[in-house]
Structure formats: C-alpha cells, structure tokens
Amino acid sequence: MTKNYKRTESLYDVATHYCAGCGHGILHRIVAEAIDELGVREKTIAIAPVGCAVIAYDYWRLDCAEAAHGRALAVATAIKRVQPDKVVFTYQGDGDLAAIGTAETIHAANRGENLTVIFVNNAVYGMTGGQMAPTTLLSQKTATTPLGRDAKLAGYPLKISEMLALLDGVYSVERTSVSNPKEVFNTKRAIKQAFENQIQNKGFSMVEVLSMCPTYWDKTPVDAAKWIEDHMSQYFKLGKLK
Amino acid sequence: MIRKILMSGNEAMGEAAIAAGCKFYAGYPITPQNELTAYMATELPQRGGIFIQSESELAAISMVYGASASGVRSMTSSSSPGISLKQEGLSYIAGAQVPAVVINVMRAGPGLGNIWPAQSDYFQATKGGGHGDYRMIVLAPSSVQESYDLTRLGFHLADRYRIASMILSDGLLGQMMEGIETDDEARAPLKIDKPWALTGAQGRRPNIVQSLYIRRGDVEKHNIVLQKKYRLIASREVRFEGKFLDDAKLVVVAYGSMSRIAGAAVDELRKQGKKIGLFRPITLWPFPSKELEKVSKRVKKFLVVEMSYGQMVEDARLSVKCGAQVSFYGRGGGGVPTEKQIEREVLKFLNPKH
C-alpha cells in the first residue's frame, strides 16, 4: 500500500457547508475515493437527496440529478435502466430514504434494480432544524419530540435495512458507522464493495452508515461520535445484514 | 408508408409515443387509461424501449424525470386522481427544465369521482397544478387521429423547449375507437441535441439537473429564464381551429371531445339557417387568446361549452373584447352535454326573449 496525499479527483477542492463534526464530509470523501479507485468517475451519475446533502453536486465532480424528496430511487431506477453501462448511486438521509421515500426505497430494492445506495442515518432531520427522523432513538429529544421520542406516540426507530434484507430482490445490505477511524475504513470497504457489486451487475446494494449530527444532537463532535457507539449502534447493530 | 389502423384513443397515444421515439414509459394503472399502459407494456420493450409499472404515480413521474434527465424521450400517463399525484414531479420537471410527455385521460372528480369522462382538470393543467410559477404545453385532441398527431407533436415540443407537454384527453376520447392514418417515414422523429443530459462527465464538466438554487437572487434569475421561455412558446405555438367564423353571429367555444358534440350542434343549427360558428382551442396553454379576441371584434356572443362547471370559460372571458358577451353551458361529474342541449342553449342565448 502506497501513501496517497493527493486530493480525490471526484471531489472538488472546496470547503463544505457542513457543521463541525458532521459525518457527511467523511462520507463524501469516502464515496469519491471509492469512485476514483474504481476508475469510474466519468461514467458515474449521482442522485442527491433532499436534506443536508442536497448540494452534494457542489462537492462531487460528477454528473448529478436532484430528486424530489424521497424519490431518489425512482429517478435512479430510470437513469440506470436507460443507461445500464453507467454507475448510478443515490446518497440519501433517513427522512428521504425511510420516511417520505419508503415506497420508492422498498420497490426499487424489490425490483432488484442494479443500483448502489448510500443511506446516511443520523437519527434526526438536520436541514429543517432537528426534527424527529424515522430512525430517531426512543427518548431522544428533537424539535418535534421535545420530551423524547415516545413509542406510544411516535412509534419505534425504523430498521429499514433489516426490512430490505428480507427482500429477494436485494443483493447486499450492510450497516456501518463513521464514529471512529476503524469504522471509517470499514465503511470505505463496504461502500467500495457496493459500487463493485453494481459494476459486476449483482444488483441492489445498500450501505447504511450511522453518522454524527452534533448540532442537532446537542453534543460536541467527540461526544456525538461516542453517542453512536454507546447508544445508536446498540439499537442499529453494525454488520452485514445480507 | 401510410398505414390505416383502427384503434382506441388510448392505444393511439401509445403508438404515437413509440413512433415519436419514446424509449421509456412508467405508469400506474388507473381507469379509463389502462389500455395505454397495457399497450406500452406489450409494444415498447419489443421496439427498443423500457416499460416499468411503477409503485405509484409519484414514482412514475420521478422515473420519467430520471429518464428524461438521461436524454431519452419518455412518457407517463394517468387519469385525474393519478395526475394530481404527479403534480410534485411536474413541478420539478418544470424547474429542472427536462422534457416530458404526460397524458391525462380525464375522468370525473373531485376525489375518486368516477371513471366517466370529464374536462374538470383544465385549471390543473393550464394554471400550474403543482407549486411554483410554471407552465406546461397543454394539447387537447378531439379525435383518435388527433390523439396520435398531438402526442407526436407533444414529444417534439417537449424536447424543443425543455418543458412538459400534457395531452389532455378524456374518458370518451380514450375509449373511443376510430380509424387513423400513420406515416412514420414521412415524419421521423427530429433529433434534438441534449448537451445538458446526465451521461457521465466524460471529457467535460459535470452536468447537474437541478431545480434548487440556494442563493436567493439565483432563484429569481432562474424564474426569469423560465418566464422568457414561456413567452416565446406563447408567441409561437398557439394552435386552434375555427369553423364558420366569417359570418357567425354566435360562436360556440369548446375543446376536446366536447368540440365534436358542439360541432355537430353547430352543423345542425347551420342547416336551420342559424349563423353559428365554432372556435376550438387545440393548445389550451398557450390559450389562443389573441385569436379569440380577433373573432370578438365582429362576433359579440360566445357560448363556452365544457364537461365541467366552467373552467376554460374564464380564459375565454379574459380574451374577448369589451362588449362581447360570454355565456356558459356545462355538465360535470361524468355528464356530457348533448347536441340538443347545446342547440337549446345557443338559441336561448341568441334570442333571449324566447
């Protein structure tokens, strides 16, 4: 292994708008590195979500489409079907993928669309100001669960990766995190694998990444990373689900 | 080669789409347009295209957005309740300026209403059913032949202006069978370059298909670009048909299948020596306002007839000169005005004393 201090080609040399300690910066870099290493930048098309990462195209040197909130996998389905030789991926948050876009997610997966999905789960809605996400933990306080999420009123944190793992159309689902360097490397491996699966026509691959939102968890970046390890990953177990 | 085929309006729109080079169709079943979805499921894959039965209308229109963003001609179809669901995607298609063809085989509403024909989605189609300041080109066929011709035209206009074209049909026209003539060789689809399409950024800067502009001034600038495009379309693409306008004392205004029935009523009244004309908008947006205004310089009575409780009549009233009277007759909820009813309304308006 050689040391590489170059900028990733798939990433523009610009500062991001993300908050201190946010996981998106790490994940943008991981996705860009994977695309660079696979040599597919010039044939990759990204679908940006509605959420904090909506302007991901300001950071990735890639062809990119925005999608309506939740519809990223419908848009990706059509782009990939029309251009099966291209590498198509969605990058979606928990609200986009597991609340407003649940139907699009489940049906794209069930059809076995040959796509790569990066699912960023930070247990909260960042862009709109810290409201409850489908993945918000029980008793976690948010703008819309001021007393903490109560299962009787707001249900349980949604394990959509486990749900997708049950579907025959799905090739691979894995849950990782970016809470420490070891997990960052593991996430990089999983994401690169998810792209390789698509290149080898294996079908629908999703990586759910537990990611920090220090701002709306009301924590320091260090405490936010620790919260993933102490709480979030206790409920959302890391590992290969399928 | 000229071919003569007997088909339904729904099938004709499917055939027209394929002949126009449509390579992607996504749809969700709804009556009374199911023949169209089935036609695409059978025909499109055999003729080099992709068919997807989507999980919802929301997904179908977003799939069309994705396929169009890839640079291929694409289409979806539905009927009124399903078209309501597509408004989300239509707004994004307008904002991102991707071409698309959307067919609405209108049925009665509001809500589930019923499956019988109606023209009650005129407002939704022509005034922007989704959020934001935007327009679609809205084409209203009045026969199966025109369902075919206008669907083909819809693809051309969509690509030319990077806009959604809506074909506004209805349950009557969609289900009706008529003979049509097609001439595919004479009218091969025009190739329009799409340098903006998402094809992978090979040897060029990345393309972005977007409707979001974070900086406030940029959204306004983007809207000004859209408005300029809409004005250009309005100045170039108006289509209408007039009958007996030269000497008419009263002109009936109707579109789509309603204009067929109104036309028969006009013919019958002419036989009785009554000077009645017919004005039929073919583009509902852009509405033939100037053309109707021109007619109103001489004609002072207009009767708008619709299968609704009065939607297009608002555009007719905005178009005519001061001094011209615009009256309305319509039935909704699946009710279809008959020839006799239209004749009665015409005579009542022509001679108010009787």
Coordinates of C-alpha atoms in Angstrom, one line a residue:
Chain A
M1 CA 0.0 0.0 0.0
T2 CA 1.4 3.4 -1.0
K3 CA 0.6 6.6 0.8
N4 CA -1.5 8.9 -1.2
Y5 CA -1.7 12.6 -0.2
K6 CA -3.5 13.8 -3.3
R7 CA -7.0 15.2 -3.4
T8 CA -9.6 12.8 -4.7
E9 CA -10.4 13.6 -8.3
S10 CA -14.1 13.1 -7.7
L11 CA -14.1 15.8 -5.0
Y12 CA -13.8 19.5 -5.8
D13 CA -11.2 21.4 -3.8
V14 CA -13.8 23.5 -1.8
A15 CA -14.9 23.8 1.8
T16 CA -18.2 22.2 2.5
H17 CA -21.2 23.8 4.3
Y18 CA -21.4 21.0 6.8
C19 CA -21.3 21.6 10.6
A20 CA -18.2 20.8 12.6
G21 CA -18.2 17.1 13.4
C22 CA -20.8 16.2 10.8
G23 CA -20.4 12.8 9.1
H24 CA -21.3 14.0 5.6
G25 CA -17.8 15.4 4.9
I26 CA -16.2 12.0 5.7
L27 CA -18.8 10.2 3.6
H28 CA -18.5 12.5 0.6
R29 CA -14.7 11.8 0.7
I30 CA -15.3 8.0 1.1
V31 CA -17.7 7.9 -1.9
A32 CA -15.3 10.0 -4.0
E33 CA -12.3 7.8 -3.1
A34 CA -14.2 4.6 -4.0
I35 CA -15.2 6.1 -7.4
D36 CA -11.7 7.2 -8.1
E37 CA -10.2 3.8 -7.1
L38 CA -12.7 2.0 -9.4
G39 CA -11.8 4.4 -12.2
V40 CA -15.5 5.2 -13.0
R41 CA -15.8 8.9 -12.3
E42 CA -16.6 9.7 -16.0
K43 CA -19.4 7.2 -16.1
T44 CA -21.0 7.8 -12.7
I45 CA -24.3 9.6 -12.1
A46 CA -25.2 10.6 -8.6
I47 CA -28.7 11.3 -7.2
A48 CA -28.6 13.9 -4.5
P49 CA -31.3 13.8 -1.8
V50 CA -33.4 16.4 -0.2
G51 CA -31.7 17.1 3.1
C52 CA -28.4 18.5 4.3
A53 CA -26.6 16.8 1.3
V54 CA -28.8 18.3 -1.3
I55 CA -26.0 20.3 -2.9
A56 CA -23.6 17.3 -2.9
Y57 CA -23.0 18.2 -6.6
D58 CA -21.1 21.3 -5.3
Y59 CA -18.6 18.8 -3.8
W60 CA -18.6 15.8 -6.2
R61 CA -17.1 16.2 -9.7
L62 CA -19.8 14.0 -11.1
D63 CA -22.9 14.3 -13.2
C64 CA -25.7 14.6 -10.7
A65 CA -29.5 14.9 -10.5
E66 CA -31.6 16.3 -7.8
A67 CA -34.7 14.4 -6.9
A68 CA -37.9 15.4 -5.2
H69 CA -37.9 14.5 -1.5
G70 CA -37.9 10.7 -1.2
R71 CA -37.9 10.0 -5.0
A72 CA -34.2 9.5 -5.5
L73 CA -34.5 5.7 -6.1
A74 CA -37.3 6.3 -8.7
V75 CA -35.0 8.7 -10.5
A76 CA -32.1 6.4 -10.2
T77 CA -34.1 3.5 -11.4
A78 CA -34.9 5.2 -14.7
I79 CA -31.3 6.6 -15.2
K80 CA -29.8 3.1 -14.7
R81 CA -32.4 1.4 -16.9
V82 CA -31.8 3.8 -19.7
Q83 CA -28.0 3.7 -19.3
P84 CA -27.1 0.3 -17.9
D85 CA -23.4 0.9 -18.7
K86 CA -23.2 3.8 -16.2
V87 CA -22.7 3.6 -12.5
V88 CA -25.7 5.1 -10.7
F89 CA -26.0 5.8 -7.0
T90 CA -28.2 7.6 -4.5
Y91 CA -27.0 9.3 -1.4
Q92 CA -29.9 9.7 1.0
G93 CA -30.7 10.6 4.5
D94 CA -33.1 8.9 6.9
G95 CA -36.0 11.1 6.2
D96 CA -35.5 10.8 2.4
L97 CA -35.0 7.1 2.3
A98 CA -37.0 5.8 5.3
A99 CA -39.9 8.2 5.7
I100 CA -41.2 10.2 2.7
G101 CA -39.4 7.8 0.2
T102 CA -40.2 4.5 1.9
A103 CA -42.2 3.2 -1.0
E104 CA -39.6 4.2 -3.6
T105 CA -36.9 2.5 -1.5
I106 CA -38.7 -0.7 -0.9
H107 CA -39.9 -1.1 -4.5
A108 CA -36.5 -0.2 -6.1
A109 CA -35.0 -2.8 -3.8
N110 CA -37.7 -5.4 -4.5
R111 CA -37.3 -4.9 -8.3
G112 CA -33.6 -5.7 -7.7
E113 CA -32.5 -2.5 -9.5
N114 CA -28.8 -2.7 -10.1
L115 CA -28.0 0.4 -8.0
T116 CA -25.8 1.5 -5.1
V117 CA -27.5 3.2 -2.2
I118 CA -25.6 5.2 0.5
F119 CA -28.0 5.6 3.3
V120 CA -26.8 8.2 5.9
N121 CA -28.6 7.6 9.2
N122 CA -28.1 10.4 11.7
A123 CA -31.3 9.8 13.6
V124 CA -32.5 13.4 13.1
Y125 CA -33.6 15.9 10.4
G126 CA -30.7 18.2 10.0
M127 CA -31.7 20.6 7.2
T128 CA -35.1 21.6 8.6
G129 CA -33.8 22.2 12.1
G130 CA -33.5 18.9 14.1
Q131 CA -36.9 17.3 14.0
M132 CA -37.7 13.6 14.6
A133 CA -36.5 11.2 11.9
P134 CA -37.9 7.7 11.4
T135 CA -34.6 6.5 12.9
T136 CA -34.7 8.8 16.0
L137 CA -34.0 6.7 19.1
L138 CA -36.6 6.2 21.8
S139 CA -36.4 9.0 24.4
Q140 CA -34.1 11.0 22.0
K141 CA -35.1 14.7 22.2
T142 CA -35.7 16.5 18.9
A143 CA -37.7 19.7 17.9
T144 CA -40.8 17.6 17.4
T145 CA -40.2 15.1 20.3
P146 CA -39.4 17.7 23.0
L147 CA -39.9 15.2 25.8
G148 CA -38.1 12.5 23.9
R149 CA -39.4 10.0 21.4
D150 CA -42.3 8.1 22.9
A151 CA -43.1 4.8 21.2
K152 CA -46.7 5.1 22.1
L153 CA -47.0 8.4 20.2
A154 CA -44.3 8.2 17.5
G155 CA -43.5 4.5 17.1
Y156 CA -40.1 2.9 17.1
P157 CA -36.9 3.7 15.3
L158 CA -37.3 2.2 11.8
K159 CA -35.0 -0.7 11.0
I160 CA -35.3 -0.3 7.2
S161 CA -32.1 -2.1 6.5
E162 CA -33.4 -5.2 8.3
M163 CA -36.6 -4.9 6.3
L164 CA -34.8 -4.7 3.0
A165 CA -32.6 -7.7 3.9
L166 CA -35.8 -9.8 3.7
L167 CA -36.4 -9.0 0.1
D168 CA -35.5 -11.4 -2.6
G169 CA -34.5 -8.5 -5.0
V170 CA -31.8 -7.2 -2.7
Y171 CA -28.2 -8.4 -3.3
S172 CA -26.5 -6.8 -0.3
V173 CA -27.2 -4.7 2.8
E174 CA -24.7 -3.7 5.4
R175 CA -24.7 -1.3 8.3
T176 CA -21.5 0.6 9.2
S177 CA -20.6 3.8 11.0
V178 CA -18.1 6.7 10.8
S179 CA -17.7 7.2 14.5
N180 CA -14.0 6.2 14.7
P181 CA -11.1 5.6 12.2
K182 CA -11.6 1.9 12.2
E183 CA -15.2 2.2 11.3
V184 CA -14.4 4.8 8.7
F185 CA -12.1 2.3 7.0
N186 CA -14.8 -0.4 7.3
T187 CA -17.3 2.0 5.7
K188 CA -14.9 2.7 2.9
R189 CA -14.6 -1.0 2.2
A190 CA -18.4 -1.5 2.3
I191 CA -19.1 1.4 0.0
K192 CA -16.5 0.4 -2.5
Q193 CA -17.9 -3.1 -2.4
A194 CA -21.4 -1.8 -3.0
F195 CA -20.1 0.0 -6.2
E196 CA -18.3 -3.1 -7.3
N197 CA -21.5 -5.1 -6.9
Q198 CA -23.2 -2.8 -9.4
I199 CA -20.3 -2.8 -11.8
Q200 CA -20.5 -6.6 -11.7
N201 CA -24.3 -6.5 -12.3
K202 CA -25.1 -8.2 -9.0
G203 CA -28.0 -5.9 -8.2
F204 CA -29.3 -3.7 -5.4
S205 CA -26.7 -2.9 -2.7
M206 CA -27.2 -0.6 0.2
V207 CA -24.8 0.6 2.9
E208 CA -26.5 2.2 5.9
V209 CA -24.0 4.5 7.7
L210 CA -24.6 5.7 11.2
S211 CA -23.3 9.3 11.1
M212 CA -22.9 12.1 13.5
C213 CA -25.1 15.2 13.8
P214 CA -23.5 17.1 16.7
T215 CA -25.6 20.2 16.0
Y216 CA -29.0 18.6 16.5
W217 CA -27.9 16.0 19.0
D218 CA -26.7 19.0 21.1
K219 CA -23.3 17.4 21.6
T220 CA -19.7 18.1 20.9
P221 CA -18.2 16.3 17.9
V222 CA -16.4 13.9 20.2
D223 CA -19.5 13.2 22.3
A224 CA -21.5 12.7 19.2
A225 CA -19.2 10.0 17.9
K226 CA -19.3 8.4 21.3
W227 CA -23.1 8.5 21.3
I228 CA -23.1 6.4 18.1
E229 CA -21.0 3.8 19.8
D230 CA -22.8 3.9 23.2
H231 CA -26.4 4.3 22.0
M232 CA -27.2 4.3 18.3
S233 CA -25.2 1.2 17.4
Q234 CA -26.8 -0.7 20.3
Y235 CA -30.2 -0.3 18.6
F236 CA -28.9 -0.3 14.9
K237 CA -26.5 -3.2 15.1
L238 CA -23.5 -2.9 12.8
G239 CA -22.6 -5.6 10.3
K240 CA -23.7 -7.4 7.2
L241 CA -27.4 -8.0 7.1
K242 CA -27.4 -9.7 3.7
Chain B
M1 CA -45.6 4.1 -45.7
I2 CA -49.1 5.2 -44.9
R3 CA -50.9 2.7 -42.7
K4 CA -54.5 2.7 -41.7
I5 CA -55.3 1.3 -38.3
L6 CA -58.4 1.0 -36.2
M7 CA -57.6 1.8 -32.6
S8 CA -58.8 3.4 -29.4
G9 CA -57.6 6.9 -28.4
N10 CA -55.6 5.4 -25.6
E11 CA -53.8 3.0 -27.9
A12 CA -53.3 5.7 -30.5
M13 CA -51.4 7.8 -27.9
G14 CA -49.2 4.8 -27.1
E15 CA -48.5 4.1 -30.7
A16 CA -47.7 7.8 -31.3
A17 CA -45.3 7.9 -28.4
I18 CA -43.3 4.9 -29.8
A19 CA -43.4 6.4 -33.3
A20 CA -42.1 9.7 -31.8
G21 CA -39.1 7.8 -30.4
C22 CA -40.3 7.4 -26.8
K23 CA -37.8 5.0 -25.1
F24 CA -39.1 5.0 -21.6
Y25 CA -42.6 4.7 -20.1
A26 CA -43.5 4.4 -16.4
G27 CA -47.1 4.3 -15.2
Y28 CA -49.5 3.0 -12.6
P29 CA -52.9 1.5 -13.6
I30 CA -56.0 3.7 -13.5
T31 CA -59.2 3.7 -15.4
P32 CA -60.1 4.9 -18.1
Q33 CA -56.5 4.9 -19.5
N34 CA -55.5 1.3 -18.8
E35 CA -55.3 0.3 -22.5
L36 CA -52.5 2.8 -22.9
T37 CA -50.3 1.3 -20.1
A38 CA -51.0 -2.2 -21.4
Y39 CA -50.1 -1.1 -25.0
M40 CA -46.8 0.3 -23.7
A41 CA -46.1 -2.9 -21.7
T42 CA -46.6 -5.0 -24.8
E43 CA -45.1 -2.8 -27.5
L44 CA -42.4 -0.7 -26.0
P45 CA -40.0 -3.5 -25.0
Q46 CA -40.3 -5.1 -28.4
R47 CA -39.4 -1.8 -30.1
G48 CA -36.3 -0.9 -28.1
G49 CA -37.8 0.9 -25.1
I50 CA -38.2 0.3 -21.4
F51 CA -41.5 -0.2 -19.6
I52 CA -41.9 0.0 -15.8
Q53 CA -45.1 -0.5 -13.8
S54 CA -44.2 1.8 -11.0
E55 CA -45.3 1.5 -7.4
S56 CA -47.1 4.9 -7.5
E57 CA -47.8 7.9 -9.6
L58 CA -45.2 9.8 -7.5
A59 CA -42.6 7.2 -8.6
A60 CA -43.8 7.1 -12.2
I61 CA -43.3 10.8 -12.8
S62 CA -39.9 10.8 -11.0
M63 CA -38.9 7.9 -13.2
V64 CA -39.8 10.0 -16.2
Y65 CA -37.8 12.8 -14.8
G66 CA -34.8 10.5 -14.5
A67 CA -35.2 9.0 -18.0
S68 CA -35.6 12.5 -19.5
A69 CA -32.6 13.7 -17.5
S70 CA -30.6 10.9 -19.2
G71 CA -31.6 12.4 -22.6
V72 CA -34.2 9.9 -23.8
R73 CA -37.8 10.7 -24.8
S74 CA -40.0 9.5 -22.0
M75 CA -43.7 9.5 -21.1
T76 CA -46.2 8.7 -18.3
S77 CA -49.9 8.5 -18.5
S78 CA -52.8 8.5 -16.0
S79 CA -56.2 9.8 -15.2
S80 CA -57.3 12.7 -13.0
P81 CA -56.6 11.3 -9.5
G82 CA -53.3 10.0 -10.6
I83 CA -52.4 13.2 -12.3
S84 CA -53.0 15.0 -9.0
L85 CA -50.2 12.8 -7.6
K86 CA -47.9 13.6 -10.5
Q87 CA -48.0 17.4 -9.7
E88 CA -45.0 17.0 -7.5
G89 CA -42.8 15.7 -10.3
L90 CA -44.3 18.1 -12.9
S91 CA -43.1 21.0 -10.8
Y92 CA -39.6 19.5 -10.6
I93 CA -39.6 18.8 -14.3
A94 CA -40.5 22.5 -14.9
G95 CA -37.9 23.7 -12.5
A96 CA -35.1 21.5 -13.9
Q97 CA -36.2 22.0 -17.5
V98 CA -36.3 18.4 -18.5
P99 CA -38.7 17.4 -21.3
A100 CA -41.5 15.0 -20.6
V101 CA -44.8 13.9 -22.1
V102 CA -47.7 13.3 -19.7
I103 CA -51.1 12.1 -20.8
N104 CA -54.2 12.8 -18.8
V105 CA -57.3 10.8 -19.8
M106 CA -59.6 12.9 -17.7
R107 CA -62.4 11.4 -15.5
A108 CA -64.9 13.0 -13.2
G109 CA -63.8 14.3 -9.8
P110 CA -63.3 15.6 -7.2
G111 CA -61.7 12.8 -5.2
L112 CA -62.3 9.4 -6.7
G113 CA -65.3 10.8 -8.6
N114 CA -66.0 8.1 -11.1
I115 CA -64.5 6.7 -14.3
W116 CA -66.8 8.7 -16.7
P117 CA -65.4 11.4 -18.9
A118 CA -64.9 14.9 -17.8
Q119 CA -63.0 18.1 -18.5
S120 CA -62.6 19.2 -15.0
D121 CA -58.8 19.2 -14.9
Y122 CA -58.5 22.2 -17.1
F123 CA -57.4 24.5 -14.3
Q124 CA -54.9 22.0 -13.0
A125 CA -53.4 21.5 -16.5
T126 CA -53.3 25.1 -17.7
K127 CA -52.7 27.1 -14.5
G128 CA -50.0 25.0 -12.9
G129 CA -51.3 22.2 -10.7
G130 CA -48.0 21.9 -8.8
H131 CA -46.1 24.5 -6.8
G132 CA -44.2 27.4 -8.3
D133 CA -44.6 29.7 -11.3
Y134 CA -44.5 27.3 -14.2
R135 CA -46.4 26.3 -17.4
M136 CA -46.8 23.1 -19.4
I137 CA -47.8 23.0 -23.1
V138 CA -51.3 21.5 -23.0
L139 CA -52.6 19.9 -26.2
A140 CA -56.3 18.9 -26.5
P141 CA -57.1 16.3 -29.2
S142 CA -60.7 15.9 -30.4
S143 CA -60.4 12.6 -32.3
V144 CA -58.3 9.4 -32.2
Q145 CA -56.3 10.7 -35.2
E146 CA -55.6 13.9 -33.3
S147 CA -54.7 11.9 -30.2
Y148 CA -52.0 10.3 -32.3
D149 CA -50.9 13.5 -34.0
L150 CA -50.8 15.7 -30.9
T151 CA -48.9 13.1 -28.9
R152 CA -46.2 13.1 -31.5
L153 CA -46.2 16.9 -31.6
G154 CA -46.0 16.9 -27.7
F155 CA -42.7 15.0 -27.8
H156 CA -41.3 17.4 -30.3
L157 CA -42.3 20.5 -28.4
A158 CA -41.2 19.0 -25.1
D159 CA -37.7 18.5 -26.5
R160 CA -37.6 21.7 -28.3
Y161 CA -38.4 23.8 -25.2
R162 CA -37.3 21.5 -22.4
I163 CA -40.8 21.5 -21.0
A164 CA -43.6 19.1 -20.1
S165 CA -46.2 18.6 -22.7
M166 CA -49.6 17.4 -21.4
I167 CA -52.0 15.7 -23.7
L168 CA -55.4 16.4 -22.2
S169 CA -57.7 13.6 -23.4
D170 CA -60.8 12.3 -21.6
G171 CA -62.6 9.0 -20.9
L172 CA -64.7 9.4 -24.0
L173 CA -61.8 10.0 -26.4
G174 CA -59.5 7.5 -24.7
Q175 CA -62.1 4.6 -25.1
M176 CA -63.5 5.6 -28.5
M177 CA -62.2 3.6 -31.5
E178 CA -61.7 5.3 -34.8
G179 CA -59.6 4.7 -37.9
I180 CA -56.3 6.6 -38.0
E181 CA -53.6 7.1 -40.6
T182 CA -50.0 7.0 -39.7
D183 CA -47.0 7.8 -41.8
D184 CA -43.9 7.1 -39.8
E185 CA -41.3 7.5 -42.6
A186 CA -42.5 11.0 -43.6
R187 CA -42.4 12.2 -40.1
A188 CA -39.4 10.6 -38.4
P189 CA -38.6 12.0 -35.0
L190 CA -36.5 15.1 -35.2
K191 CA -33.2 14.7 -33.4
I192 CA -32.6 17.4 -30.8
D193 CA -29.2 17.7 -29.1
K194 CA -29.2 17.4 -25.4
P195 CA -25.8 18.6 -24.2
W196 CA -27.3 19.1 -20.7
A197 CA -28.2 15.4 -20.2
L198 CA -26.7 13.2 -17.5
T199 CA -24.5 10.7 -19.3
G200 CA -21.4 10.6 -17.1
A201 CA -19.0 13.6 -17.2
Q202 CA -16.6 12.1 -19.8
G203 CA -14.2 14.7 -21.1
R204 CA -16.5 17.5 -20.0
R205 CA -17.6 19.4 -16.9
P206 CA -20.3 17.6 -14.9
N207 CA -23.9 18.3 -15.8
I208 CA -26.3 19.0 -13.0
V209 CA -30.1 18.5 -13.3
Q210 CA -31.5 20.7 -10.6
S211 CA -34.3 23.0 -9.5
L212 CA -32.7 24.2 -6.3
Y213 CA -30.9 27.5 -6.2
I214 CA -29.5 28.2 -2.7
R215 CA -28.8 31.9 -3.2
R216 CA -32.0 33.9 -3.2
G217 CA -31.2 36.1 -6.3
D218 CA -30.4 32.9 -8.3
V219 CA -33.9 31.6 -7.9
E220 CA -35.3 34.8 -9.2
K221 CA -32.9 34.8 -12.2
H222 CA -33.9 31.2 -12.9
N223 CA -37.6 32.1 -12.9
I224 CA -36.9 35.0 -15.3
V225 CA -35.3 32.5 -17.7
L226 CA -38.4 30.2 -17.4
Q227 CA -40.8 33.1 -17.9
K228 CA -38.9 34.2 -21.1
K229 CA -39.2 30.7 -22.4
Y230 CA -43.0 30.6 -21.7
R231 CA -43.4 33.9 -23.5
L232 CA -41.6 32.5 -26.5
I233 CA -43.8 29.4 -26.5
A234 CA -46.9 31.6 -26.2
S235 CA -45.8 33.6 -29.2
R236 CA -45.1 30.6 -31.4
E237 CA -47.1 27.6 -30.5
V238 CA -50.7 28.6 -30.4
R239 CA -53.0 26.2 -32.3
F240 CA -56.7 26.4 -32.8
E241 CA -59.4 25.6 -35.4
G242 CA -62.3 27.8 -36.5
K243 CA -65.4 26.9 -38.4
F244 CA -68.0 29.3 -39.9
L245 CA -66.2 32.2 -38.2
D246 CA -66.6 34.6 -41.1
D247 CA -70.3 35.2 -40.9
A248 CA -71.2 33.8 -37.5
K249 CA -73.4 35.8 -35.1
L250 CA -72.7 33.5 -32.2
V251 CA -69.6 31.3 -31.7
V252 CA -69.5 28.2 -29.7
V253 CA -66.2 27.6 -27.9
A254 CA -65.3 24.1 -27.0
Y255 CA -62.2 21.8 -26.9
G256 CA -61.5 18.1 -27.0
S257 CA -64.4 15.6 -27.3
M258 CA -66.8 18.4 -26.3
S259 CA -65.9 20.2 -29.5
R260 CA -67.0 17.1 -31.5
I261 CA -70.5 17.3 -30.0
A262 CA -70.6 21.1 -30.2
G263 CA -69.5 20.8 -33.8
A264 CA -72.4 18.5 -34.6
A265 CA -74.8 21.0 -32.9
V266 CA -73.3 23.9 -34.9
D267 CA -73.8 21.9 -38.2
E268 CA -77.4 21.2 -37.3
L269 CA -78.1 24.9 -36.5
R270 CA -76.5 25.9 -39.8
K271 CA -78.9 23.6 -41.6
Q272 CA -81.7 25.5 -39.9
G273 CA -80.2 28.7 -41.3
K274 CA -78.7 30.0 -38.0
K275 CA -75.3 31.7 -38.3
I276 CA -73.4 29.8 -35.7
G277 CA -69.6 29.3 -35.6
L278 CA -67.2 27.1 -33.7
F279 CA -63.9 28.0 -32.1
R280 CA -61.8 25.1 -30.9
P281 CA -58.6 25.7 -29.0
I282 CA -56.1 22.9 -29.7
T283 CA -53.5 24.4 -27.4
L284 CA -55.1 25.1 -24.0
W285 CA -51.8 26.5 -22.9
P286 CA -50.8 28.7 -24.7
F287 CA -54.5 29.6 -25.0
P288 CA -55.5 31.2 -28.3
S289 CA -56.4 34.5 -26.6
K290 CA -55.4 36.8 -29.4
E291 CA -57.2 34.7 -32.0
L292 CA -60.4 34.7 -29.9
E293 CA -60.0 38.4 -29.3
K294 CA -59.8 38.9 -33.1
V295 CA -63.1 37.0 -33.6
S296 CA -64.7 39.1 -30.9
K297 CA -64.1 42.3 -32.9
R298 CA -67.1 41.2 -35.0
V299 CA -68.9 38.5 -33.0
K300 CA -70.5 39.7 -29.8
K301 CA -71.9 36.4 -28.4
F302 CA -69.8 33.4 -27.3
L303 CA -71.1 30.3 -25.7
V304 CA -68.5 28.2 -24.0
V305 CA -69.4 24.5 -23.6
E306 CA -67.5 22.2 -21.3
M307 CA -67.7 18.9 -19.5
S308 CA -67.2 20.8 -16.3
Y309 CA -68.9 23.6 -14.3
G310 CA -66.9 26.3 -16.1
Q311 CA -63.1 26.3 -16.3
M312 CA -62.0 27.3 -19.8
V313 CA -64.8 29.9 -19.8
E314 CA -62.5 32.0 -17.6
D315 CA -59.8 32.2 -20.3
A316 CA -62.5 32.9 -22.9
R317 CA -63.8 35.9 -20.8
L318 CA -60.3 37.2 -20.4
S319 CA -59.7 37.0 -24.1
V320 CA -62.7 38.7 -25.7
K321 CA -63.1 42.4 -26.3
C322 CA -65.2 44.5 -24.1
G323 CA -68.8 44.4 -25.3
A324 CA -68.7 40.8 -26.2
Q325 CA -70.8 38.5 -24.1
V326 CA -69.6 35.1 -22.9
S327 CA -72.2 32.6 -21.7
F328 CA -71.5 29.2 -20.4
Y329 CA -73.1 25.8 -20.5
G330 CA -71.6 22.7 -18.9
R331 CA -72.2 19.5 -17.2
G332 CA -69.8 17.7 -14.8
G333 CA -69.4 14.6 -12.8
G334 CA -69.5 12.4 -15.9
G335 CA -72.4 14.2 -17.5
V336 CA -71.9 15.0 -21.2
P337 CA -73.8 17.9 -22.8
T338 CA -75.8 16.6 -25.7
E339 CA -76.2 18.1 -29.2
K340 CA -79.9 19.0 -28.3
Q341 CA -78.9 20.7 -25.0
I342 CA -76.2 22.7 -26.8
E343 CA -78.7 23.7 -29.6
R344 CA -81.2 24.8 -26.9
E345 CA -78.5 26.9 -25.1
V346 CA -77.4 28.5 -28.3
L347 CA -80.9 29.5 -29.3
K348 CA -81.7 30.8 -25.8
F349 CA -78.6 33.0 -25.9
L350 CA -79.2 34.1 -29.5
N351 CA -82.8 35.2 -28.9
P352 CA -83.1 36.0 -25.1
K353 CA -86.8 36.7 -25.4
H354 CA -87.7 33.1 -26.2

